[in-house]
Amino acid sequence: MENKYITVAYKLYAVTDGEKELREEAPASHPFQFISGIGYTLERFEKEILALKKGDNFNFTIPCAEAYGERDEDNVRQVPKSMFCGPDGKFDSDNIFEGNIIMLNDAEGHQFYANVGEITEDKVVLDLNHPHAGKDLIFEGTVMEMRDATNKEMESILKLMSGEGCGCGCDSCGGGCGEHEAEEDGCCGGGCGHCHS
């Protein structure tokens, strides 16, 4: 299968106890851009989108088991508060606060997200479950573009996935990433955080 460059505008709803809640949106003015066949998105999401063509609307549900799985309480951990103190011993309250999602690295350098829970005098609770774990996901939107990916686009996305960044000059997602054209300096186009696997 050839790698396709795909752009979609969508709304993502999570279903909890039968209630549908808007959790994420990639509007037409700032769509989600990805390349198929490299494991960047949920497998089921990619399969559903690849069955469509430019201009098609979509509305599909990905069951919890094919999305992020069930919540696992073993993935909720207490860690020493000192892990988040600088050399001066001061706790990093600017970044470590209840409800914030932070990026951590394991011993092998793999990056992963954690949701900060309760903070006590000497402990921080981290929830390592994906924020959408335990939920069915509903995607509604439109395929804005679908074509063969160029070599330059492939290089850019592989650089992004390797942790080098998207090459657009932003230091992290949300720091200006995607605020210019995807072709400009190899920008990821703002696909940061959307339906990643």
CSV table of C-alpha atoms in Angstrom, one decimal:
chain,number,residue,atom,x,y,z
A,1,MET,CA,0.0,0.0,0.0
A,2,GLU,CA,1.3,3.5,-0.9
A,3,ASN,CA,1.6,6.1,1.8
A,4,LYS,CA,-1.2,8.6,1.5
A,5,TYR,CA,-1.0,12.2,2.7
A,6,ILE,CA,-4.4,12.8,4.3
A,7,THR,CA,-6.0,15.9,5.8
A,8,VAL,CA,-9.2,15.7,7.8
A,9,ALA,CA,-11.4,18.2,9.7
A,10,TYR,CA,-13.3,16.4,12.5
A,11,LYS,CA,-14.9,16.4,15.9
A,12,LEU,CA,-14.1,13.6,18.3
A,13,TYR,CA,-16.6,12.6,20.9
A,14,ALA,CA,-16.0,10.2,23.7
A,15,VAL,CA,-18.9,8.0,24.9
A,16,THR,CA,-19.2,7.4,28.7
A,17,ASP,CA,-22.3,5.7,30.1
A,18,GLY,CA,-24.2,6.4,26.9
A,19,GLU,CA,-23.4,10.1,27.0
A,20,LYS,CA,-21.5,11.7,24.1
A,21,GLU,CA,-19.0,14.4,25.0
A,22,LEU,CA,-16.9,16.5,22.6
A,23,ARG,CA,-13.3,15.9,23.5
A,24,GLU,CA,-11.3,17.2,20.6
A,25,GLU,CA,-11.8,19.2,17.4
A,26,ALA,CA,-9.6,19.7,14.3
A,27,PRO,CA,-11.5,22.4,12.3
A,28,ALA,CA,-11.1,23.0,8.6
A,29,SER,CA,-9.0,26.1,9.5
A,30,HIS,CA,-6.5,23.9,11.4
A,31,PRO,CA,-7.1,20.3,10.2
A,32,PHE,CA,-5.4,17.1,11.2
A,33,GLN,CA,-2.7,16.0,8.7
A,34,PHE,CA,-1.2,12.6,8.7
A,35,ILE,CA,0.5,10.0,6.4
A,36,SER,CA,-1.1,6.5,6.2
A,37,GLY,CA,0.8,3.3,6.7
A,38,ILE,CA,3.3,4.4,9.3
A,39,GLY,CA,1.4,3.8,12.5
A,40,TYR,CA,0.9,7.4,13.3
A,41,THR,CA,-2.9,7.1,14.0
A,42,LEU,CA,-5.2,4.5,15.4
A,43,GLU,CA,-5.3,1.6,13.1
A,44,ARG,CA,-9.1,1.6,12.9
A,45,PHE,CA,-9.2,5.4,12.3
A,46,GLU,CA,-6.9,5.0,9.4
A,47,LYS,CA,-8.8,2.1,7.9
A,48,GLU,CA,-12.1,4.0,8.0
A,49,ILE,CA,-10.5,7.1,6.4
A,50,LEU,CA,-8.7,5.2,3.7
A,51,ALA,CA,-12.1,3.8,2.5
A,52,LEU,CA,-13.1,7.3,1.6
A,53,LYS,CA,-12.0,10.0,-0.9
A,54,LYS,CA,-11.5,13.7,-0.9
A,55,GLY,CA,-14.7,15.6,-0.1
A,56,ASP,CA,-16.4,12.6,1.7
A,57,ASN,CA,-18.1,13.1,5.0
A,58,PHE,CA,-17.7,10.5,7.7
A,59,ASN,CA,-19.3,9.5,11.0
A,60,PHE,CA,-18.0,6.3,12.6
A,61,THR,CA,-17.5,4.8,16.0
A,62,ILE,CA,-14.3,3.1,17.2
A,63,PRO,CA,-15.1,0.7,20.1
A,64,CYS,CA,-12.9,1.1,23.2
A,65,ALA,CA,-11.1,-2.2,22.5
A,66,GLU,CA,-9.9,-0.9,19.1
A,67,ALA,CA,-9.1,2.6,20.4
A,68,TYR,CA,-7.1,2.9,23.7
A,69,GLY,CA,-8.5,-0.1,25.6
A,70,GLU,CA,-9.9,-0.2,29.1
A,71,ARG,CA,-8.6,1.8,31.9
A,72,ASP,CA,-6.0,-0.1,34.0
A,73,GLU,CA,-5.8,1.1,37.6
A,74,ASP,CA,-2.3,-0.4,37.7
A,75,ASN,CA,-1.4,2.5,35.5
A,76,VAL,CA,-2.2,5.0,38.3
A,77,ARG,CA,1.0,5.6,40.2
A,78,GLN,CA,2.3,7.6,43.1
A,79,VAL,CA,5.8,9.1,42.6
A,80,PRO,CA,7.9,11.2,44.9
A,81,LYS,CA,7.2,14.9,44.6
A,82,SER,CA,11.0,15.4,44.5
A,83,MET,CA,11.0,14.0,40.9
A,84,PHE,CA,9.6,17.4,39.9
A,85,CYS,CA,11.9,19.6,41.7
A,86,GLY,CA,14.7,21.6,40.1
A,87,PRO,CA,18.3,21.8,41.2
A,88,ASP,CA,17.3,24.5,43.7
A,89,GLY,CA,14.8,22.0,45.3
A,90,LYS,CA,11.8,24.1,44.2
A,91,PHE,CA,8.7,22.1,43.0
A,92,ASP,CA,7.7,22.8,39.4
A,93,SER,CA,4.2,24.1,40.1
A,94,ASP,CA,4.0,25.8,36.8
A,95,ASN,CA,3.9,22.5,35.0
A,96,ILE,CA,2.9,20.0,37.6
A,97,PHE,CA,-0.7,20.7,38.7
A,98,GLU,CA,-3.8,18.6,39.0
A,99,GLY,CA,-5.4,17.9,35.7
A,100,ASN,CA,-2.4,18.9,33.5
A,101,ILE,CA,-1.1,16.4,31.0
A,102,ILE,CA,2.7,16.2,31.0
A,103,MET,CA,5.2,14.3,28.8
A,104,LEU,CA,7.7,11.9,30.5
A,105,ASN,CA,10.5,9.7,29.3
A,106,ASP,CA,11.2,6.1,30.3
A,107,ALA,CA,14.7,4.6,30.9
A,108,GLU,CA,15.0,3.9,27.1
A,109,GLY,CA,14.1,7.4,26.2
A,110,HIS,CA,10.5,6.6,24.9
A,111,GLN,CA,8.1,9.5,25.5
A,112,PHE,CA,4.7,9.0,27.0
A,113,TYR,CA,2.0,11.2,28.5
A,114,ALA,CA,0.7,11.2,32.1
A,115,ASN,CA,-2.2,13.0,33.6
A,116,VAL,CA,-1.3,14.7,36.9
A,117,GLY,CA,-3.7,13.8,39.7
A,118,GLU,CA,-3.6,14.6,43.4
A,119,ILE,CA,-0.5,16.3,44.7
A,120,THR,CA,0.3,15.8,48.4
A,121,GLU,CA,3.1,17.1,50.6
A,122,ASP,CA,5.5,14.4,49.3
A,123,LYS,CA,3.8,12.5,46.5
A,124,VAL,CA,2.3,13.2,43.0
A,125,VAL,CA,-0.3,10.8,41.5
A,126,LEU,CA,0.2,10.2,37.8
A,127,ASP,CA,-2.4,8.5,35.7
A,128,LEU,CA,-0.6,6.8,32.8
A,129,ASN,CA,-3.8,5.6,31.1
A,130,HIS,CA,-4.6,7.4,27.8
A,131,PRO,CA,-7.2,10.1,28.4
A,132,HIS,CA,-9.6,8.2,26.1
A,133,ALA,CA,-9.0,4.8,27.7
A,134,GLY,CA,-12.3,3.0,28.6
A,135,LYS,CA,-14.3,5.0,26.1
A,136,ASP,CA,-15.8,4.4,22.7
A,137,LEU,CA,-14.9,7.2,20.3
A,138,ILE,CA,-17.1,8.8,17.6
A,139,PHE,CA,-15.4,10.7,14.8
A,140,GLU,CA,-17.5,13.0,12.6
A,141,GLY,CA,-15.9,15.1,9.8
A,142,THR,CA,-14.8,15.6,6.3
A,143,VAL,CA,-11.8,14.3,4.2
A,144,MET,CA,-10.2,17.5,2.9
A,145,GLU,CA,-7.3,16.0,1.0
A,146,MET,CA,-6.1,12.5,0.1
A,147,ARG,CA,-3.1,11.9,-2.3
A,148,ASP,CA,0.2,10.1,-2.5
A,149,ALA,CA,2.7,11.4,0.1
A,150,THR,CA,5.8,13.1,-1.2
A,151,ASN,CA,9.3,12.1,-0.1
A,152,LYS,CA,9.7,15.4,1.7
A,153,GLU,CA,6.4,14.8,3.7
A,154,MET,CA,7.6,11.3,4.5
A,155,GLU,CA,10.9,12.6,5.8
A,156,SER,CA,9.2,15.3,7.9
A,157,ILE,CA,6.7,12.9,9.6
A,158,LEU,CA,9.4,10.3,10.3
A,159,LYS,CA,11.5,13.1,11.9
A,160,LEU,CA,8.5,14.1,14.0
A,161,MET,CA,7.9,10.5,15.1
A,162,SER,CA,11.6,10.0,16.0
A,163,GLY,CA,11.3,12.8,18.5
A,164,GLU,CA,13.3,15.4,16.5
A,165,GLY,CA,10.3,17.6,16.2
A,166,CYS,CA,8.4,18.6,13.1
A,167,GLY,CA,11.1,21.0,11.8
A,168,CYS,CA,8.8,24.0,11.8
A,169,GLY,CA,10.7,25.8,14.5
A,170,CYS,CA,8.3,25.3,17.3
A,171,ASP,CA,9.7,23.6,20.4
A,172,SER,CA,6.6,21.6,21.2
A,173,CYS,CA,3.0,21.0,20.1
A,174,GLY,CA,1.0,24.0,20.9
A,175,GLY,CA,4.0,26.3,20.5
A,176,GLY,CA,3.1,27.5,17.1
A,177,CYS,CA,3.2,24.1,15.5
A,178,GLY,CA,0.9,24.1,12.5
A,179,GLU,CA,0.4,27.8,12.3
A,180,HIS,CA,2.0,27.9,8.9
A,181,GLU,CA,1.9,25.8,5.7
A,182,ALA,CA,2.8,22.1,6.0
A,183,GLU,CA,5.3,22.5,3.2
A,184,GLU,CA,7.1,25.3,5.0
A,185,ASP,CA,10.2,23.9,6.7
A,186,GLY,CA,8.6,20.5,7.0
A,187,CYS,CA,5.9,21.5,9.5
A,188,CYS,CA,3.7,18.7,10.8
A,189,GLY,CA,0.7,20.9,10.1
A,190,GLY,CA,-0.6,20.8,13.6
A,191,GLY,CA,-1.4,17.1,13.8
A,192,CYS,CA,-0.1,17.2,17.3
A,193,GLY,CA,-2.3,15.3,19.7
A,194,HIS,CA,-5.0,14.1,17.3
A,195,CYS,CA,-5.9,10.4,17.3
A,196,HIS,CA,-2.3,9.3,17.6
A,197,SER,CA,-1.7,5.7,18.4
